[in-house]
Amino acid sequence: MEASVILPILKKKLAFLSGGKDRRSGLILTIPLCLEQTNMDELSVTLDYLLSIPSEKCKARGFTVIVDGRKSQWNVVKTVVLMLQNVVPAEVSLVCVVKPDEFWDKKVTHFCFWKEKDRLGFEVILVSANKLTRYIEPCQLTEDFGGSLTYDHMDWLNKRLVFEKFTKESTSLLDELALINNGSDKGNQQEKERSVDLNFLPSVDPETVLQTGHELLSELQQRRFNGSDGGVSWSPMDDELLAQPQVMKLLDSLREQYTRYQEVCRQRSKRTQLEEIQQKVMQVVNWLEGPGSEQLRAQWGIGDSIRASQALQQKHEEIESQHSEWFAVYVELNQQIAALLNAGDEEDLVELKSLQQQLSDVCYRQASQLEFRQNLLQAALEFHGVAQDLSQQLDGLLGMLCVDVAPADGASIQQTLKLLEEKLKSVDVGLQGLREKGQGLLDQISNQASWAYGKDVTIENKENVDHIQGVMEDMQLRKQRCEDMVDVRRLKMLQMVQLFKCEEDAAQAVEWLSELLDALLKTHIRLGDDSQETKVLLEKHRKFVDVAQSTYDYGRQLLQATVVLCQSLRCTSRSSGDTLPRLNRVWKQFTIASEERVHRLEMAIAFHSNAEKILQDCPEEPEAINDEEQFDEIEAVGKSLLDRLTVPVIYPDGTEQYFGSPSDMASTAEHIRDRMKLVSLKRQQLRHPEMVTSES
């Protein structure tokens, strides 16, 4: 029977064990009767409950029952005393009926109890409250009977409720914990074939029950060693003394079972955590080896242009984003596994390390594949970028080659040729870079089979390889065509440079010839003072003419070369129709002036030679000198020479040009006249020698 079941009855305090003892150390059971009619059934229930509390040893010492009838009637007291026979006949040793101050019928009462003594089995005495100490020590009596024993019924009842609740909960908890622990041990013996049901948990919190037990034990022990509030020595109630070892025993059992339960929970938690880790590991592994690998298998192309490669890169970034979520789970799982490994549970080390190794292998392999794919796409993007740049360079070079060359001069041609060579060199560098990028990309593609999970990627790789090789071959062919066109353009431009050079040199030859003509007319004017000097001048003039002839011939050759080059270039020379007439015109003018110069020098030589013969003091052939014809000839030559000095050089176009300045011509003419005067004087001397003698 539990106090909580009959709590309303117990609160009525129909009977109680105060903790006091008689002189035989028997417990004192007090039944306080009141003015109201006592419910015998409730009293019987109360007595049954109270008598169930003491131990058998304590019961064997007997009970002293105090029936407080001071506020009740004799018939009620008699009924209660008789009821004790039925409730606790063997345990009751003495019944003390505390009579009221009013007088009961002494004979009736005494006769009745005496008459029933043998039948009752215990002694019944009628005593006043102040005489009760004859049978029971005052310290064992409550204040109601003039004693010093402190008793608080509600306090006792509350503690009893706590004790019974603790006892009930702890006993139930012990059974549950034992079931859980034994089930766990059985599971261990069966090699963990089946773990304890995770839903099988204690019905109450063990920590709360333990705390309640400790508080209860502390309070029981405190009441044992402390005095009452009034400072009077107090002995604990027997039930309290009995409750302490019970509480301690329950606490010890609870602690033992709870410790085992905590270990079971720890093992269960570890197993649960391990199973969760296993489940998550398999989720990661299954996704990476399943959908993740399928995504990578489906992405094998490299694209055929920059835009296509960029689209593939964007798609790959989406795949990487999905993988990143699973890699984050991998990092978390790896940390959890590392924490479990650090815990040092040897029984799980092998399984944990196996899980960790499996997870790491799959994740690292998948990460390597992602990185490989990213590097492959980046290499493809760079390859297509170089190919596009090279294609643009080839287009620019081809466009430059397709435009007809119409330079203004040789310098512009040289500049254009230099630009052409630079573009061709840039194309060579670009093609070399394309080959390097393409070879690197081919090397990466050749390594793709190492992570294809057994899938045959030969067909896909062949398409990629064919595309790369096709791009490189196409660029090589385009570059070769451009090189051939550059060779033709280079030859043409070199011919044009040569053409311009020939035209420039031909024009220069015309300039040189013009300068020679100008020098002939302006500086070659002297005829010499004697025949010897005139001959020297004539010889110099011939050499001068030879220089002019070489210049003319050089110009003619250059113009002939321009004609050949124009025929080769299929173009008309801009200067051939201008330079050649100029060259011929200047040369014609030079020839006319040169011939005139030769005639004058030859006439001067003849004049000076004849004059020198006549003017010699001792002529070898006097008879010849005396010939009048020679004098006439000298005079005629001199006059003719003087006349010729005054005549300009007339060119075919009708223009005229004089040798030197008028003053130069006057000086030359004056010198000829002086020589003619000397000849004339010599002639007179020869004609009239007497005139010379008389004068002398």
XYZ file of C-alpha atoms in Angstrom:
696
model
C 0.000 0.000 0.000
C 1.306 3.436 -0.911
C 0.703 6.637 0.967
C -0.198 8.435 -2.236
C -3.177 6.084 -2.673
C -4.676 6.811 0.769
C -3.298 10.314 1.073
C -6.648 11.929 1.975
C -7.108 9.392 4.772
C -3.575 9.828 6.077
C -4.000 13.585 6.147
C -6.815 13.105 8.680
C -4.221 11.868 11.201
C -6.495 9.032 12.488
C -3.373 7.295 13.774
C 0.348 7.915 13.629
C 3.741 6.607 14.689
C 5.416 9.470 16.505
C 8.781 7.746 16.724
C 8.506 7.373 20.464
C 9.224 4.033 22.211
C 8.096 2.409 25.408
C 10.393 0.999 28.060
C 10.633 -2.239 26.091
C 11.794 -0.297 22.989
C 8.506 -1.040 21.377
C 7.055 1.539 19.067
C 4.286 3.794 20.300
C 1.197 3.885 18.074
C -1.047 6.835 18.792
C -4.742 6.900 17.889
C -6.151 10.381 18.586
C -9.929 10.214 18.679
C -11.949 13.354 18.066
C -15.425 14.596 18.800
C -16.622 13.642 15.359
C -17.544 10.090 14.572
C -14.425 8.149 13.557
C -14.662 6.162 10.321
C -13.514 2.708 11.384
C -12.750 1.633 7.826
C -10.457 4.588 7.308
C -8.849 3.943 10.689
C -8.362 0.311 9.750
C -6.719 1.364 6.505
C -4.505 3.822 8.353
C -3.451 1.190 10.890
C -2.720 -1.322 8.154
C -0.486 1.207 6.406
C 1.319 2.303 9.579
C 1.958 -1.256 10.723
C 3.438 -2.102 7.353
C 6.218 0.435 7.842
C 8.331 -1.044 10.713
C 10.608 -3.966 10.178
C 9.779 -7.458 11.398
C 12.377 -7.132 14.129
C 10.797 -3.941 15.324
C 7.350 -5.525 15.217
C 8.577 -8.433 17.293
C 9.215 -6.050 20.212
C 5.554 -5.195 20.238
C 3.600 -1.965 20.080
C 2.292 0.284 22.808
C -0.923 1.812 21.592
C -2.095 5.115 23.026
C -5.818 5.595 22.406
C -6.530 9.231 23.141
C -10.184 9.136 24.163
C -10.302 12.501 25.874
C -12.391 13.933 23.090
C -14.399 10.832 22.298
C -17.063 8.584 23.797
C -16.501 5.313 25.537
C -18.299 3.306 22.908
C -15.931 4.627 20.234
C -12.899 3.875 22.391
C -14.178 0.388 23.046
C -14.707 -0.172 19.331
C -11.195 1.009 18.540
C -9.655 -1.234 21.212
C -11.560 -4.208 19.911
C -10.515 -3.390 16.365
C -6.863 -3.583 17.423
C -7.410 -7.253 18.074
C -8.272 -7.794 14.440
C -5.657 -5.466 12.983
C -2.563 -6.135 15.083
C -3.341 -8.772 17.704
C 0.177 -10.225 17.880
C 2.066 -6.923 17.772
C 0.146 -5.035 20.499
C 1.621 -5.523 23.974
C -0.091 -2.657 25.828
C -3.015 -0.370 25.115
C -3.142 2.834 27.075
C -6.540 4.456 26.904
C -6.241 8.101 27.924
C -9.486 8.900 29.671
C -11.119 12.302 29.561
C -11.418 14.567 32.516
C -15.092 13.654 32.693
C -15.948 10.520 34.717
C -16.596 7.316 32.813
C -18.495 4.470 34.480
C -15.484 2.896 36.142
C -17.087 -0.400 36.743
C -18.284 -0.713 33.231
C -15.014 0.145 31.684
C -12.920 -1.830 34.042
C -15.183 -4.793 33.887
C -15.307 -4.710 30.162
C -11.522 -4.626 29.544
C -10.885 -7.109 32.324
C -13.505 -9.396 30.935
C -12.058 -9.230 27.434
C -8.379 -9.438 28.473
C -7.840 -13.057 27.602
C -9.732 -12.734 24.391
C -7.962 -9.549 23.344
C -4.456 -10.880 23.890
C -3.047 -7.596 25.215
C -3.411 -5.535 28.353
C -5.630 -2.503 28.334
C -5.237 0.186 30.964
C -7.273 3.291 31.552
C -5.091 6.212 32.462
C -5.250 9.959 32.589
C -2.867 11.996 30.508
C -0.778 13.143 33.448
C -0.312 9.579 34.623
C 0.829 8.297 31.264
C 4.474 8.900 32.166
C 4.255 5.929 34.573
C 4.347 3.656 31.563
C 6.173 5.752 28.976
C 9.077 8.127 29.382
C 8.136 11.782 28.844
C 10.767 12.147 26.133
C 8.963 9.468 24.176
C 5.621 11.209 24.465
C 4.407 13.977 22.236
C 3.439 17.369 23.541
C -0.250 16.319 23.510
C 0.491 13.984 26.409
C 2.880 16.288 28.242
C 5.984 14.860 26.623
C 8.852 16.528 24.779
C 8.840 14.492 21.597
C 8.328 16.675 18.527
C 6.152 15.276 15.825
C 4.830 17.032 12.708
C 2.355 14.807 10.986
C 2.338 16.707 7.681
C 6.112 16.826 7.644
C 6.243 13.075 8.233
C 3.622 12.521 5.583
C 5.485 14.632 3.018
C 8.731 12.799 3.729
C 6.902 9.525 3.514
C 5.507 10.494 0.155
C 8.961 11.507 -1.036
C 10.475 8.288 0.263
C 7.823 6.124 -1.324
C 8.016 8.028 -4.580
C 11.765 7.708 -4.577
C 11.537 4.034 -3.700
C 8.998 3.394 -6.403
C 10.791 5.396 -9.074
C 14.220 4.080 -8.174
C 12.991 0.478 -8.090
C 11.284 0.899 -11.452
C 14.299 2.716 -12.791
C 16.594 -0.029 -11.553
C 14.510 -2.611 -13.354
C 14.540 -0.567 -16.548
C 18.248 0.138 -16.347
C 18.973 -3.495 -15.610
C 16.898 -4.491 -18.624
C 18.716 -1.992 -20.827
C 22.130 -2.903 -19.483
C 21.512 -6.627 -19.650
C 20.168 -6.231 -23.165
C 23.315 -4.337 -24.120
C 25.529 -7.039 -22.574
C 23.571 -9.685 -24.447
C 24.059 -7.721 -27.625
C 27.802 -7.575 -26.978
C 27.879 -11.343 -26.415
C 26.133 -11.842 -29.731
C 28.804 -9.762 -31.420
C 26.552 -6.808 -31.835
C 24.314 -8.634 -34.249
C 21.483 -6.542 -32.973
C 21.891 -3.374 -30.943
C 19.577 -2.361 -28.129
C 16.357 -0.769 -29.185
C 17.109 2.923 -29.432
C 13.549 3.752 -28.355
C 13.901 1.784 -25.095
C 14.754 4.613 -22.695
C 14.133 4.966 -18.929
C 10.673 6.238 -18.053
C 12.152 8.792 -15.642
C 15.300 10.819 -15.701
C 17.999 9.013 -13.703
C 19.653 12.284 -12.773
C 16.411 13.572 -11.258
C 15.841 10.379 -9.278
C 19.417 10.428 -7.997
C 19.109 14.056 -6.988
C 15.851 13.312 -5.176
C 17.471 10.381 -3.360
C 20.487 12.436 -2.313
C 18.275 15.216 -1.006
C 16.142 12.709 0.882
C 19.167 10.962 2.361
C 20.707 14.256 3.338
C 17.561 15.313 5.121
C 17.223 11.961 6.906
C 20.813 12.118 8.062
C 20.413 15.720 9.142
C 17.401 14.854 11.318
C 19.401 12.060 12.857
C 22.215 14.239 14.101
C 20.463 17.546 14.671
C 18.195 18.393 17.535
C 14.705 19.742 17.312
C 13.973 23.400 16.989
C 13.690 23.687 20.737
C 17.142 22.226 21.238
C 15.828 19.133 23.038
C 17.577 15.881 22.233
C 15.597 13.944 19.657
C 15.796 10.398 18.421
C 14.752 9.669 14.892
C 11.721 7.711 14.049
C 12.263 4.055 13.415
C 10.934 4.333 9.914
C 13.437 7.079 9.268
C 16.232 4.910 10.590
C 14.957 2.146 8.369
C 14.605 4.450 5.373
C 18.237 5.598 5.445
C 19.835 2.252 4.569
C 17.096 1.627 2.051
C 17.776 4.972 0.396
C 21.521 4.400 0.517
C 21.159 0.928 -0.946
C 18.910 2.203 -3.689
C 21.278 5.069 -4.416
C 24.223 2.698 -4.599
C 22.334 0.409 -6.936
C 21.146 3.348 -8.973
C 24.634 4.758 -9.287
C 25.979 1.402 -10.359
C 23.236 0.787 -12.882
C 23.282 4.396 -14.033
C 27.025 4.233 -14.579
C 26.522 1.127 -16.651
C 23.628 2.809 -18.400
C 25.773 5.831 -19.208
C 28.371 3.525 -20.680
C 25.623 1.783 -22.641
C 24.359 5.162 -23.807
C 27.865 6.179 -24.707
C 28.354 2.989 -26.662
C 24.903 3.403 -28.168
C 25.647 7.022 -29.053
C 28.971 6.015 -30.482
C 27.347 3.220 -32.454
C 24.582 5.557 -33.580
C 27.128 8.167 -34.547
C 29.159 5.530 -36.322
C 26.083 4.301 -38.179
C 25.179 7.866 -39.095
C 28.713 8.426 -40.306
C 28.531 5.198 -42.279
C 25.254 6.298 -43.804
C 26.572 9.743 -44.680
C 29.805 8.289 -46.027
C 27.845 5.971 -48.277
C 25.662 8.874 -49.375
C 28.750 10.858 -50.339
C 30.431 7.877 -51.981
C 27.277 6.834 -53.846
C 26.666 10.335 -55.150
C 30.266 10.919 -56.182
C 30.533 7.512 -57.848
C 27.027 7.797 -59.265
C 25.528 11.121 -60.409
C 28.810 13.006 -59.891
C 30.781 10.626 -62.076
C 27.995 10.558 -64.664
C 28.148 14.333 -64.907
C 31.873 14.170 -65.589
C 31.470 11.315 -68.064
C 28.923 13.354 -69.987
C 31.327 16.319 -70.183
C 34.101 15.088 -72.485
C 34.236 17.724 -75.224
C 36.585 20.733 -75.340
C 34.595 22.932 -77.726
C 35.527 24.193 -81.174
C 35.823 27.880 -80.303
C 36.388 30.269 -77.443
C 32.663 30.708 -76.908
C 32.077 26.945 -76.864
C 34.931 26.397 -74.397
C 33.607 29.162 -72.163
C 30.155 27.547 -72.203
C 31.719 24.229 -71.205
C 33.639 25.981 -68.438
C 30.429 27.499 -67.128
C 28.787 24.077 -67.152
C 31.803 22.642 -65.346
C 31.581 25.369 -62.712
C 27.978 24.299 -62.064
C 29.175 20.718 -61.639
C 31.923 21.890 -59.295
C 29.353 23.819 -57.273
C 27.315 20.644 -56.780
C 30.442 18.735 -55.839
C 31.434 21.456 -53.365
C 28.360 20.710 -51.270
C 29.365 17.059 -51.015
C 32.992 17.975 -50.368
C 31.787 20.113 -47.456
C 30.015 17.032 -46.096
C 33.260 15.113 -46.590
C 35.204 17.661 -44.546
C 32.636 17.472 -41.745
C 32.643 13.659 -41.801
C 36.424 13.578 -41.820
C 36.495 15.768 -38.731
C 33.965 13.536 -36.981
C 35.936 10.422 -37.866
C 39.153 12.048 -36.672
C 37.466 12.910 -33.366
C 36.311 9.307 -32.957
C 39.777 8.037 -33.798
C 41.271 10.308 -31.173
C 38.861 8.808 -28.630
C 40.897 5.632 -28.968
C 38.190 2.955 -29.008
C 40.166 0.070 -30.407
C 37.121 -1.931 -31.387
C 36.044 0.760 -33.872
C 39.469 1.880 -35.098
C 39.622 -0.524 -38.019
C 36.111 0.305 -39.212
C 36.648 4.040 -38.803
C 39.948 3.973 -40.639
C 38.361 1.927 -43.402
C 35.532 4.463 -43.726
C 37.965 7.351 -43.655
C 40.165 5.745 -46.291
C 37.223 4.912 -48.531
C 35.808 8.410 -48.228
C 39.180 10.058 -48.817
C 39.954 7.896 -51.840
C 36.645 8.649 -53.526
C 36.715 12.375 -52.730
C 40.335 12.843 -53.762
C 39.751 10.899 -56.955
C 36.695 12.973 -57.780
C 38.507 16.201 -56.896
C 41.381 15.153 -59.147
C 38.933 14.530 -61.963
C 37.345 17.932 -61.475
C 40.738 19.594 -61.429
C 41.821 17.640 -64.500
C 38.653 18.641 -66.332
C 39.094 22.274 -65.325
C 42.723 22.273 -66.488
C 41.699 20.596 -69.736
C 39.031 23.212 -70.429
C 41.430 26.015 -69.512
C 44.033 24.571 -71.881
C 41.349 24.270 -74.589
C 40.293 27.875 -74.006
C 43.889 29.044 -74.293
C 44.357 26.931 -77.428
C 41.285 28.408 -79.088
C 42.341 31.873 -77.970
C 45.763 31.466 -79.607
C 44.101 29.958 -82.681
C 41.716 32.920 -82.935
C 44.539 35.438 -82.548
C 46.592 33.606 -85.169
C 43.588 33.483 -87.499
C 43.129 37.228 -87.117
C 46.821 37.786 -87.792
C 46.613 35.615 -90.913
C 43.485 37.475 -92.039
C 45.270 40.769 -91.561
C 48.338 39.531 -93.414
C 46.204 38.130 -96.209
C 44.271 41.373 -96.443
C 47.526 43.267 -96.690
C 48.743 40.917 -99.408
C 45.493 41.177 -101.366
C 45.745 44.963 -101.614
C 47.743 46.111 -104.644
C 50.928 47.961 -103.806
C 50.952 51.553 -104.982
C 53.684 53.229 -102.964
C 54.852 56.722 -103.631
C 58.567 56.034 -103.357
C 61.137 53.454 -102.435
C 61.133 54.479 -98.747
C 57.426 53.723 -98.421
C 58.031 50.385 -100.129
C 60.791 49.596 -97.652
C 58.462 50.518 -94.789
C 55.699 48.335 -96.224
C 58.140 45.470 -96.715
C 59.368 45.824 -93.141
C 55.781 45.768 -91.870
C 55.103 42.692 -93.979
C 58.138 40.909 -92.532
C 57.077 41.836 -88.987
C 53.594 40.437 -89.583
C 55.023 37.238 -90.999
C 57.330 36.910 -88.003
C 54.394 37.488 -85.672
C 52.503 34.746 -87.519
C 55.472 32.411 -87.072
C 55.531 33.125 -83.343
C 51.757 32.645 -83.120
C 51.894 29.355 -84.995
C 54.679 28.119 -82.729
C 52.606 29.088 -79.696
C 49.603 27.295 -81.204
C 51.671 24.147 -81.694
C 52.861 24.285 -78.078
C 49.349 24.825 -76.747
C 47.971 22.134 -79.020
C 50.623 19.601 -78.016
C 50.029 20.326 -74.343
C 46.293 19.882 -74.870
C 46.878 16.604 -76.727
C 49.062 15.364 -73.872
C 46.303 16.139 -71.394
C 43.709 14.391 -73.533
C 45.918 11.315 -73.771
C 45.849 11.123 -69.957
C 42.055 11.317 -69.818
C 41.638 7.532 -69.981
C 43.332 7.142 -66.583
C 40.258 8.458 -64.734
C 37.457 7.369 -67.064
C 36.205 4.646 -64.621
C 36.678 2.029 -67.295
C 34.640 3.939 -69.850
C 35.986 3.832 -73.403
C 36.723 7.448 -74.265
C 38.616 6.632 -77.466
C 35.839 7.938 -79.703
C 35.416 11.170 -77.747
C 39.170 11.672 -77.535
C 39.542 11.003 -81.252
C 37.082 13.785 -82.026
C 38.974 16.176 -79.770
C 42.345 15.091 -81.177
C 41.089 15.397 -84.774
C 39.752 18.870 -84.022
C 43.029 20.046 -82.473
C 45.158 18.578 -85.231
C 42.768 19.951 -87.842
C 43.059 23.463 -86.409
C 46.852 23.264 -86.350
C 47.015 21.855 -89.898
C 44.611 24.492 -91.180
C 46.667 27.247 -89.591
C 49.825 25.709 -91.053
C 48.310 25.652 -94.532
C 47.063 29.206 -94.223
C 50.445 30.297 -92.981
C 52.160 28.479 -95.878
C 49.873 30.185 -98.394
C 50.612 33.532 -96.807
C 54.335 32.784 -96.893
C 54.128 31.992 -100.609
C 52.224 35.208 -101.199
C 54.712 37.097 -99.067
C 57.568 35.693 -101.161
C 55.850 36.888 -104.327
C 55.038 40.250 -102.749
C 58.576 40.551 -101.413
C 60.020 39.920 -104.883
C 57.622 42.388 -106.400
C 58.368 45.003 -103.797
C 62.105 44.466 -104.155
C 61.696 44.907 -107.902
C 59.705 48.056 -107.224
C 62.432 49.259 -104.908
C 64.924 48.533 -107.680
C 62.651 50.294 -110.156
C 62.434 53.361 -107.982
C 66.179 53.186 -107.457
C 66.796 52.983 -111.192
C 64.446 55.881 -111.810
C 66.076 57.898 -109.067
C 69.570 57.068 -110.351
C 68.514 57.843 -113.922
C 67.175 61.200 -112.795
C 70.427 61.682 -110.922
C 72.348 60.872 -114.099
C 70.332 63.553 -115.893
C 71.184 65.963 -113.093
C 74.831 65.037 -113.286
C 74.848 65.474 -117.058
C 73.110 68.818 -116.646
C 75.739 69.840 -114.144
C 78.486 68.766 -116.541
C 76.819 70.807 -119.281
C 76.570 73.757 -116.983
C 80.191 73.380 -115.956
C 81.178 73.121 -119.639
C 79.438 76.334 -120.519
C 80.441 78.306 -117.461
C 83.931 77.162 -116.596
C 85.406 75.588 -119.718
C 85.938 78.905 -121.567
C 89.704 79.465 -121.732
C 91.441 78.741 -125.023
C 94.977 78.853 -123.672
C 97.805 81.374 -124.051
C 99.841 79.193 -126.370
C 99.541 76.054 -128.359
C 100.860 73.831 -125.630
C 98.345 75.052 -123.074
C 95.584 74.766 -125.624
C 96.511 71.171 -126.319
C 96.390 70.436 -122.601
C 92.947 72.020 -122.422
C 91.849 69.948 -125.398
C 93.054 66.777 -123.719
C 91.216 67.685 -120.487
C 88.127 68.432 -122.499
C 88.212 65.002 -124.088
C 88.414 63.413 -120.648
C 85.578 65.608 -119.512
C 83.574 64.414 -122.472
C 84.394 60.819 -121.557
C 82.926 61.421 -118.065
C 79.828 62.892 -119.587
C 79.608 59.961 -122.003
C 79.807 57.501 -119.070
C 77.132 59.413 -117.241
C 74.908 59.340 -120.283
C 75.509 55.649 -120.831
C 74.782 54.956 -117.134
C 71.535 56.840 -117.394
C 70.598 54.958 -120.551
C 71.305 51.623 -118.850
C 69.202 52.585 -115.833
C 66.331 53.586 -118.068
C 66.608 50.334 -119.958
C 66.496 48.505 -116.582
C 63.348 50.407 -115.624
C 61.743 49.258 -118.856
C 62.579 45.647 -118.049
C 61.331 46.008 -114.458
C 58.117 47.658 -115.612
C 57.538 44.813 -117.998
C 58.147 42.335 -115.156
C 55.847 44.265 -112.831
C 53.335 44.862 -115.578
C 53.232 48.510 -114.855
C 54.194 51.714 -116.599
C 57.159 53.640 -115.364
C 56.190 57.019 -114.178
C 59.509 58.527 -115.137
C 60.483 56.609 -118.270
C 58.527 58.976 -120.493
C 60.078 62.002 -118.804
C 63.595 61.015 -117.855
C 64.658 59.550 -121.202
C 63.760 62.670 -123.246
C 65.430 64.829 -120.643
C 68.515 62.633 -120.731
C 68.642 62.726 -124.561
C 67.980 66.458 -124.627
C 70.699 67.260 -122.116
C 73.078 64.873 -123.833
C 72.327 66.486 -127.196
C 72.972 69.915 -125.735
C 76.166 68.662 -124.131
C 77.291 67.121 -127.434
C 76.680 70.347 -129.320
C 78.455 72.429 -126.689
C 81.283 69.925 -126.495
C 81.752 69.909 -130.247
C 81.754 73.672 -130.236
C 84.337 73.621 -127.501
C 86.478 71.185 -129.526
C 86.225 73.349 -132.656
C 87.301 76.397 -130.749
C 90.212 74.611 -129.099
C 91.324 73.118 -132.417
C 91.126 76.568 -134.055
C 93.034 78.013 -131.106
C 95.716 75.322 -131.463
C 96.052 76.071 -135.167
C 96.150 79.789 -134.498
C 98.722 79.575 -131.726
C 100.868 77.059 -133.557
C 101.104 79.180 -136.715
C 101.549 82.344 -134.731
C 104.311 80.810 -132.662
C 106.167 79.726 -135.818
C 106.042 83.202 -137.238
C 106.897 84.976 -134.056
C 110.015 82.927 -133.389
C 113.205 85.063 -133.686
C 115.130 82.477 -135.677
C 112.798 80.698 -137.877
C 114.124 77.507 -139.421
C 112.596 78.203 -142.820
C 112.608 81.908 -143.477
C 111.297 81.356 -146.921
C 108.224 79.805 -145.463
C 107.722 82.664 -143.122
C 107.961 85.067 -145.836
C 105.062 83.458 -147.471
C 102.213 85.837 -147.350
C 99.704 83.089 -147.418
C 100.643 81.995 -143.914
C 100.056 85.429 -142.563
C 96.760 85.577 -144.323
C 95.826 82.195 -142.945
C 96.751 83.197 -139.406
C 94.775 86.345 -139.746
C 91.833 84.448 -141.165
C 91.967 81.859 -138.430
C 92.214 84.572 -135.810
C 89.294 86.444 -137.193
C 87.298 83.288 -137.578
C 88.108 82.411 -133.971
C 87.063 85.840 -132.821
C 83.884 85.544 -134.726
C 83.209 82.121 -133.255
C 83.623 83.499 -129.737
C 80.789 85.837 -130.352
C 78.482 83.193 -131.718
C 76.291 81.347 -129.118
C 75.705 77.626 -129.032
C 72.365 76.920 -130.639
C 70.421 73.857 -129.404
C 67.944 71.881 -131.480
C 65.037 73.481 -129.692
C 66.322 76.901 -130.845
C 67.607 78.043 -127.503
C 71.016 79.718 -127.334
C 73.740 79.514 -124.752
C 77.051 81.342 -124.559
C 80.297 80.034 -123.144
C 81.098 81.937 -120.003
C 80.241 85.535 -119.373
C 80.755 88.404 -121.810
C 83.732 89.600 -119.812
C 85.300 86.135 -120.048
C 84.770 86.112 -123.802
C 86.135 89.651 -124.082
C 89.293 88.690 -122.200
C 89.802 85.646 -124.456
C 89.171 87.720 -127.553
C 91.559 90.415 -126.351
C 94.302 87.859 -125.922
C 93.729 86.584 -129.490
C 93.795 90.139 -130.831
C 97.040 90.818 -129.065
C 98.558 87.760 -130.662
C 97.186 88.864 -134.026
C 98.794 92.257 -133.587
C 102.115 90.642 -132.915
C 101.753 88.537 -136.027
C 100.795 91.628 -138.018
C 103.775 93.505 -136.662
C 105.996 90.605 -137.559
C 104.598 90.678 -141.017
C 105.406 94.368 -141.402
C 108.904 93.784 -140.148
C 109.423 91.199 -142.732
C 108.042 93.415 -145.423
C 110.015 96.543 -144.483
C 113.174 95.584 -142.663
C 114.557 99.134 -143.102
C 111.872 100.468 -140.898
C 113.013 98.273 -138.159
C 116.657 99.338 -138.655
C 115.894 103.044 -138.681
C 113.821 102.690 -135.607
C 116.578 100.857 -133.877
